């Protein structure tokens, strides 16, 4: 019997090395049984064969690459699947102390080495890395690492289970690339939409400015041309009336009717001119124009309007016009939709901010109505306020009614607005 296969009986236990093709020698430890020597050896050999058969079934015939690495870094066992996965035979890999440095691509090896160097003290998480096969092909491997200890708890090394995950990684990389392309497309589309939005806002601001200028032009034309013509016509009718000598002349009644008609038409012309562009907005300022608008509205609508106007600085013409138009729209909406009989209007400037509040005691606006895209009045108000750099909030009050709050920052000293 060869020396390496005899039974050693100098200690309470016996060692039987097992040599398997492609497998390093692993000592199998058996406790010596109390039996006659001629029965001990066959039974131990039978048990050895059973253990080796189980060992080969578990390790040699796994599809994944199984490696047992000692604490010093040498490979004690490499499963036969090494040839299929890496192109290197298991025996060659086991004899090569730099096997992993040889197959792992240079970009991934430092990270793998750092992780393994920490494996003496802590568990190693699963990791993916690339290797280069013997034929030059590059594939991805996923490594699961288990620390191995002896019965006394002493660290012996690692069990490495490596699986070819090239298809999974390629699919993930494809999905990542597709996601990046999609994100890039979304960013491009968002930039396009933002550019379109900015152009729309610029166009909206330009149109608002042009509309106000056109309103002012038409207002002046109506006031200066039609107003003067109607005044001249009224004066002419008055002279015509005085030219009649006979007070009983029936034509005097006709002239009187014409004078009344001309006077009413002249008042209508003046009202239209004021509505197009209130002269007080240019002549007396924003605060006086707002006070006049509230008084005129209360008289025309019959609603009770409580107003509080305080500390309004000189506003730039564009801002004053925008806030005046927003107030007009608020008052008009209150008459049309609220169903209430009372309004509160507060306009003030404090802490560098212009604030205007308009509240009614009506039925109250719903969230759906406030967010509706078809509400052109609210959209116009929001756009005017946005162009002024402010915010507009529309909310239903707890006790009923609707409140519109406009906030616009004021620039300059003492809260005055810079034009």
PDB file of C-alpha atoms in Angstrom, residues 104-298:
ATOM      1  CA  UNK A 104      -9.836  40.264 -14.645  1.00  0.00           C
ATOM      2  CA  UNK A 105      -9.623  43.287 -16.937  1.00  0.00           C
ATOM      3  CA  UNK A 106      -7.172  45.937 -15.638  1.00  0.00           C
ATOM      4  CA  UNK A 107      -9.932  48.516 -15.045  1.00  0.00           C
ATOM      5  CA  UNK A 108     -11.856  46.185 -12.688  1.00  0.00           C
ATOM      6  CA  UNK A 109      -9.021  44.323 -10.937  1.00  0.00           C
ATOM      7  CA  UNK A 110      -8.017  47.049  -8.380  1.00  0.00           C
ATOM      8  CA  UNK A 111     -11.558  47.197  -7.021  1.00  0.00           C
ATOM      9  CA  UNK A 112     -11.779  43.394  -6.828  1.00  0.00           C
ATOM     10  CA  UNK A 113      -8.423  43.277  -5.040  1.00  0.00           C
ATOM     11  CA  UNK A 114      -9.449  45.910  -2.483  1.00  0.00           C
ATOM     12  CA  UNK A 115     -12.668  44.056  -1.687  1.00  0.00           C
ATOM     13  CA  UNK A 116     -10.912  40.725  -1.276  1.00  0.00           C
ATOM     14  CA  UNK A 117      -8.227  42.260   0.953  1.00  0.00           C
ATOM     15  CA  UNK A 118     -10.967  43.306   3.361  1.00  0.00           C
ATOM     16  CA  UNK A 119     -12.536  39.832   3.308  1.00  0.00           C
ATOM     17  CA  UNK A 120     -10.511  38.576   6.266  1.00  0.00           C
ATOM     18  CA  UNK A 121     -12.393  40.872   8.643  1.00  0.00           C
ATOM     19  CA  UNK A 122     -15.872  41.241   7.137  1.00  0.00           C
ATOM     20  CA  UNK A 123     -18.281  39.601   4.747  1.00  0.00           C
ATOM     21  CA  UNK A 124     -17.925  40.406   1.067  1.00  0.00           C
ATOM     22  CA  UNK A 125     -20.938  41.636  -0.840  1.00  0.00           C
ATOM     23  CA  UNK A 126     -21.789  40.303  -4.266  1.00  0.00           C
ATOM     24  CA  UNK A 127     -19.934  42.085  -7.040  1.00  0.00           C
ATOM     25  CA  UNK A 128     -19.778  42.103 -10.824  1.00  0.00           C
ATOM     26  CA  UNK A 129     -16.611  42.471 -12.844  1.00  0.00           C
ATOM     27  CA  UNK A 130     -15.268  41.766 -16.322  1.00  0.00           C
ATOM     28  CA  UNK A 131     -12.784  39.073 -17.277  1.00  0.00           C
ATOM     29  CA  UNK A 132     -10.958  38.330 -20.494  1.00  0.00           C
ATOM     30  CA  UNK A 133     -11.159  34.696 -21.572  1.00  0.00           C
ATOM     31  CA  UNK A 134      -8.232  32.782 -22.993  1.00  0.00           C
ATOM     32  CA  UNK A 135      -9.637  33.327 -26.503  1.00  0.00           C
ATOM     33  CA  UNK A 136      -9.710  37.104 -25.950  1.00  0.00           C
ATOM     34  CA  UNK A 137     -13.485  37.436 -25.491  1.00  0.00           C
ATOM     35  CA  UNK A 138     -14.649  39.668 -22.655  1.00  0.00           C
ATOM     36  CA  UNK A 139     -17.496  38.552 -20.389  1.00  0.00           C
ATOM     37  CA  UNK A 140     -19.086  39.665 -17.127  1.00  0.00           C
ATOM     38  CA  UNK A 141     -18.954  37.513 -13.976  1.00  0.00           C
ATOM     39  CA  UNK A 142     -20.962  37.862 -10.792  1.00  0.00           C
ATOM     40  CA  UNK A 143     -19.134  36.671  -7.665  1.00  0.00           C
ATOM     41  CA  UNK A 144     -20.797  35.452  -4.474  1.00  0.00           C
ATOM     42  CA  UNK A 145     -18.265  35.091  -1.660  1.00  0.00           C
ATOM     43  CA  UNK A 146     -18.610  33.040   1.534  1.00  0.00           C
ATOM     44  CA  UNK A 147     -16.043  33.051   4.310  1.00  0.00           C
ATOM     45  CA  UNK A 148     -14.995  29.579   5.510  1.00  0.00           C
ATOM     46  CA  UNK A 149     -14.037  28.715   9.096  1.00  0.00           C
ATOM     47  CA  UNK A 150     -12.834  25.492  10.737  1.00  0.00           C
ATOM     48  CA  UNK A 151     -14.689  23.890  13.667  1.00  0.00           C
ATOM     49  CA  UNK A 152     -12.655  26.037  16.070  1.00  0.00           C
ATOM     50  CA  UNK A 153     -13.743  29.253  14.330  1.00  0.00           C
ATOM     51  CA  UNK A 154     -10.409  29.959  12.666  1.00  0.00           C
ATOM     52  CA  UNK A 155     -10.600  31.662   9.283  1.00  0.00           C
ATOM     53  CA  UNK A 156      -9.573  29.310   6.460  1.00  0.00           C
ATOM     54  CA  UNK A 157     -10.407  31.204   3.279  1.00  0.00           C
ATOM     55  CA  UNK A 158     -13.277  31.847   0.901  1.00  0.00           C
ATOM     56  CA  UNK A 159     -15.669  29.921  -1.253  1.00  0.00           C
ATOM     57  CA  UNK A 160     -16.199  31.811  -4.503  1.00  0.00           C
ATOM     58  CA  UNK A 161     -19.204  31.117  -6.743  1.00  0.00           C
ATOM     59  CA  UNK A 162     -18.851  32.826 -10.100  1.00  0.00           C
ATOM     60  CA  UNK A 163     -21.592  32.997 -12.700  1.00  0.00           C
ATOM     61  CA  UNK A 164     -21.567  34.315 -16.259  1.00  0.00           C
ATOM     62  CA  UNK A 165     -23.949  37.300 -16.237  1.00  0.00           C
ATOM     63  CA  UNK A 166     -22.900  38.858 -19.536  1.00  0.00           C
ATOM     64  CA  UNK A 167     -26.394  38.781 -20.994  1.00  0.00           C
ATOM     65  CA  UNK A 168     -27.897  40.289 -17.853  1.00  0.00           C
ATOM     66  CA  UNK A 169     -25.288  43.058 -17.687  1.00  0.00           C
ATOM     67  CA  UNK A 170     -25.630  43.793 -21.396  1.00  0.00           C
ATOM     68  CA  UNK A 171     -29.408  43.980 -20.996  1.00  0.00           C
ATOM     69  CA  UNK A 172     -28.958  46.301 -18.020  1.00  0.00           C
ATOM     70  CA  UNK A 173     -26.486  48.444 -19.937  1.00  0.00           C
ATOM     71  CA  UNK A 174     -28.890  48.556 -22.860  1.00  0.00           C
ATOM     72  CA  UNK A 175     -31.701  49.631 -20.552  1.00  0.00           C
ATOM     73  CA  UNK A 176     -29.442  52.216 -18.893  1.00  0.00           C
ATOM     74  CA  UNK A 177     -28.484  53.578 -22.298  1.00  0.00           C
ATOM     75  CA  UNK A 178     -32.134  53.631 -23.345  1.00  0.00           C
ATOM     76  CA  UNK A 179     -33.006  55.424 -20.103  1.00  0.00           C
ATOM     77  CA  UNK A 180     -30.215  57.953 -20.647  1.00  0.00           C
ATOM     78  CA  UNK A 181     -31.390  58.518 -24.210  1.00  0.00           C
ATOM     79  CA  UNK A 182     -34.937  58.967 -22.965  1.00  0.00           C
ATOM     80  CA  UNK A 183     -33.812  61.373 -20.246  1.00  0.00           C
ATOM     81  CA  UNK A 184     -31.805  63.313 -22.798  1.00  0.00           C
ATOM     82  CA  UNK A 185     -34.810  63.457 -25.074  1.00  0.00           C
ATOM     83  CA  UNK A 186     -36.990  64.585 -22.180  1.00  0.00           C
ATOM     84  CA  UNK A 187     -34.453  67.299 -21.332  1.00  0.00           C
ATOM     85  CA  UNK A 188     -34.354  68.420 -24.943  1.00  0.00           C
ATOM     86  CA  UNK A 189     -38.137  68.409 -25.151  1.00  0.00           C
ATOM     87  CA  UNK A 190     -38.390  70.250 -21.831  1.00  0.00           C
ATOM     88  CA  UNK A 191     -35.939  72.857 -23.109  1.00  0.00           C
ATOM     89  CA  UNK A 192     -38.002  73.206 -26.280  1.00  0.00           C
ATOM     90  CA  UNK A 193     -41.191  73.604 -24.254  1.00  0.00           C
ATOM     91  CA  UNK A 194     -39.515  76.111 -21.940  1.00  0.00           C
ATOM     92  CA  UNK A 195     -38.301  78.057 -24.963  1.00  0.00           C
ATOM     93  CA  UNK A 196     -41.802  77.968 -26.423  1.00  0.00           C
ATOM     94  CA  UNK A 197     -43.206  79.063 -23.070  1.00  0.00           C
ATOM     95  CA  UNK A 198     -40.744  81.946 -22.858  1.00  0.00           C
ATOM     96  CA  UNK A 199     -41.620  82.967 -26.397  1.00  0.00           C
ATOM     97  CA  UNK A 200     -45.306  82.761 -25.541  1.00  0.00           C
ATOM     98  CA  UNK A 201     -44.753  84.858 -22.448  1.00  0.00           C
ATOM     99  CA  UNK A 202     -42.734  87.389 -24.416  1.00  0.00           C
ATOM    100  CA  UNK A 203     -45.480  87.485 -27.038  1.00  0.00           C
ATOM    101  CA  UNK A 204     -48.127  87.786 -24.331  1.00  0.00           C
ATOM    102  CA  UNK A 205     -46.277  90.667 -22.717  1.00  0.00           C
ATOM    103  CA  UNK A 206     -45.810  92.334 -26.081  1.00  0.00           C
ATOM    104  CA  UNK A 207     -49.506  91.931 -26.913  1.00  0.00           C
ATOM    105  CA  UNK A 208     -50.544  93.282 -23.520  1.00  0.00           C
ATOM    106  CA  UNK A 209     -48.327  96.299 -24.056  1.00  0.00           C
ATOM    107  CA  UNK A 210     -49.634  96.832 -27.574  1.00  0.00           C
ATOM    108  CA  UNK A 211     -53.249  96.472 -26.416  1.00  0.00           C
ATOM    109  CA  UNK A 212     -52.761  99.065 -23.692  1.00  0.00           C
ATOM    110  CA  UNK A 213     -51.083 101.441 -26.109  1.00  0.00           C
ATOM    111  CA  UNK A 214     -53.877 100.917 -28.608  1.00  0.00           C
ATOM    112  CA  UNK A 215     -56.445 101.477 -25.878  1.00  0.00           C
ATOM    113  CA  UNK A 216     -54.746 104.749 -24.947  1.00  0.00           C
ATOM    114  CA  UNK A 217     -54.625 105.813 -28.590  1.00  0.00           C
ATOM    115  CA  UNK A 218     -58.307 104.990 -29.175  1.00  0.00           C
ATOM    116  CA  UNK A 219     -59.226 106.675 -25.901  1.00  0.00           C
ATOM    117  CA  UNK A 220     -57.473 109.866 -26.951  1.00  0.00           C
ATOM    118  CA  UNK A 221     -59.069 109.748 -30.405  1.00  0.00           C
ATOM    119  CA  UNK A 222     -62.523 109.282 -28.943  1.00  0.00           C
ATOM    120  CA  UNK A 223     -62.011 111.970 -26.331  1.00  0.00           C
ATOM    121  CA  UNK A 224     -60.302 114.505 -28.552  1.00  0.00           C
ATOM    122  CA  UNK A 225     -62.126 113.954 -31.866  1.00  0.00           C
ATOM    123  CA  UNK A 226     -65.567 112.541 -31.091  1.00  0.00           C
ATOM    124  CA  UNK A 227     -65.818 114.418 -27.809  1.00  0.00           C
ATOM    125  CA  UNK A 228     -64.963 117.747 -29.420  1.00  0.00           C
ATOM    126  CA  UNK A 229     -67.261 117.092 -32.373  1.00  0.00           C
ATOM    127  CA  UNK A 230     -70.138 116.204 -30.080  1.00  0.00           C
ATOM    128  CA  UNK A 231     -69.461 119.304 -27.982  1.00  0.00           C
ATOM    129  CA  UNK A 232     -69.433 121.482 -31.117  1.00  0.00           C
ATOM    130  CA  UNK A 233     -72.666 119.840 -32.262  1.00  0.00           C
ATOM    131  CA  UNK A 234     -74.285 120.598 -28.913  1.00  0.00           C
ATOM    132  CA  UNK A 235     -73.185 124.215 -29.084  1.00  0.00           C
ATOM    133  CA  UNK A 236     -74.507 124.512 -32.638  1.00  0.00           C
ATOM    134  CA  UNK A 237     -77.883 123.158 -31.578  1.00  0.00           C
ATOM    135  CA  UNK A 238     -77.926 125.664 -28.725  1.00  0.00           C
ATOM    136  CA  UNK A 239     -77.299 128.556 -31.137  1.00  0.00           C
ATOM    137  CA  UNK A 240     -79.931 127.164 -33.492  1.00  0.00           C
ATOM    138  CA  UNK A 241     -82.395 127.030 -30.615  1.00  0.00           C
ATOM    139  CA  UNK A 242     -81.727 130.687 -29.766  1.00  0.00           C
ATOM    140  CA  UNK A 243     -82.202 131.750 -33.387  1.00  0.00           C
ATOM    141  CA  UNK A 244     -85.901 130.982 -33.315  1.00  0.00           C
ATOM    142  CA  UNK A 245     -87.916 134.164 -32.620  1.00  0.00           C
ATOM    143  CA  UNK A 246     -91.229 132.474 -32.076  1.00  0.00           C
ATOM    144  CA  UNK A 247     -91.206 130.483 -28.826  1.00  0.00           C
ATOM    145  CA  UNK A 248     -94.230 128.619 -30.039  1.00  0.00           C
ATOM    146  CA  UNK A 249     -92.398 127.249 -33.061  1.00  0.00           C
ATOM    147  CA  UNK A 250     -92.745 123.435 -33.088  1.00  0.00           C
ATOM    148  CA  UNK A 251     -89.188 123.024 -34.297  1.00  0.00           C
ATOM    149  CA  UNK A 252     -87.875 124.117 -30.891  1.00  0.00           C
ATOM    150  CA  UNK A 253     -89.028 120.808 -29.383  1.00  0.00           C
ATOM    151  CA  UNK A 254     -87.136 118.895 -32.058  1.00  0.00           C
ATOM    152  CA  UNK A 255     -83.982 120.902 -31.401  1.00  0.00           C
ATOM    153  CA  UNK A 256     -84.344 120.233 -27.665  1.00  0.00           C
ATOM    154  CA  UNK A 257     -84.631 116.508 -28.308  1.00  0.00           C
ATOM    155  CA  UNK A 258     -81.501 116.630 -30.446  1.00  0.00           C
ATOM    156  CA  UNK A 259     -79.617 118.511 -27.741  1.00  0.00           C
ATOM    157  CA  UNK A 260     -80.598 115.862 -25.152  1.00  0.00           C
ATOM    158  CA  UNK A 261     -79.536 113.078 -27.546  1.00  0.00           C
ATOM    159  CA  UNK A 262     -76.209 114.761 -28.255  1.00  0.00           C
ATOM    160  CA  UNK A 263     -75.587 115.322 -24.512  1.00  0.00           C
ATOM    161  CA  UNK A 264     -76.258 111.621 -23.799  1.00  0.00           C
ATOM    162  CA  UNK A 265     -74.015 110.565 -26.663  1.00  0.00           C
ATOM    163  CA  UNK A 266     -71.259 112.840 -25.401  1.00  0.00           C
ATOM    164  CA  UNK A 267     -71.458 111.266 -21.950  1.00  0.00           C
ATOM    165  CA  UNK A 268     -71.279 107.791 -23.522  1.00  0.00           C
ATOM    166  CA  UNK A 269     -68.219 108.812 -25.504  1.00  0.00           C
ATOM    167  CA  UNK A 270     -66.526 110.087 -22.356  1.00  0.00           C
ATOM    168  CA  UNK A 271     -67.379 106.870 -20.458  1.00  0.00           C
ATOM    169  CA  UNK A 272     -65.984 104.688 -23.233  1.00  0.00           C
ATOM    170  CA  UNK A 273     -62.863 106.832 -23.307  1.00  0.00           C
ATOM    171  CA  UNK A 274     -62.393 106.474 -19.535  1.00  0.00           C
ATOM    172  CA  UNK A 275     -62.897 102.716 -19.670  1.00  0.00           C
ATOM    173  CA  UNK A 276     -60.377 102.350 -22.464  1.00  0.00           C
ATOM    174  CA  UNK A 277     -57.758 104.315 -20.557  1.00  0.00           C
ATOM    175  CA  UNK A 278     -58.677 106.125 -17.321  1.00  0.00           C
ATOM    176  CA  UNK A 279     -57.160 109.593 -17.569  1.00  0.00           C
ATOM    177  CA  UNK A 280     -56.691 109.641 -13.777  1.00  0.00           C
ATOM    178  CA  UNK A 281     -54.269 106.714 -14.058  1.00  0.00           C
ATOM    179  CA  UNK A 282     -51.900 108.976 -15.953  1.00  0.00           C
ATOM    180  CA  UNK A 283     -52.809 112.280 -14.346  1.00  0.00           C
ATOM    181  CA  UNK A 284     -53.383 111.465 -10.651  1.00  0.00           C
ATOM    182  CA  UNK A 285     -51.687 108.088 -10.180  1.00  0.00           C
ATOM    183  CA  UNK A 286     -52.645 104.519  -9.322  1.00  0.00           C
ATOM    184  CA  UNK A 287     -54.217 105.095  -5.897  1.00  0.00           C
ATOM    185  CA  UNK A 288     -56.624 107.797  -7.114  1.00  0.00           C
ATOM    186  CA  UNK A 289     -57.538 105.763 -10.199  1.00  0.00           C
ATOM    187  CA  UNK A 290     -58.350 102.728  -8.021  1.00  0.00           C
ATOM    188  CA  UNK A 291     -60.481 104.796  -5.647  1.00  0.00           C
ATOM    189  CA  UNK A 292     -62.380 106.267  -8.608  1.00  0.00           C
ATOM    190  CA  UNK A 293     -62.860 102.826 -10.164  1.00  0.00           C
ATOM    191  CA  UNK A 294     -64.267 101.403  -6.916  1.00  0.00           C
ATOM    192  CA  UNK A 295     -66.707 104.305  -6.497  1.00  0.00           C
ATOM    193  CA  UNK A 296     -67.859 104.041 -10.103  1.00  0.00           C
ATOM    194  CA  UNK A 297     -68.259 100.264  -9.797  1.00  0.00           C
ATOM    195  CA  UNK A 298     -70.277 100.540  -6.560  1.00  0.00           C
TER     196      UNK A 298
END
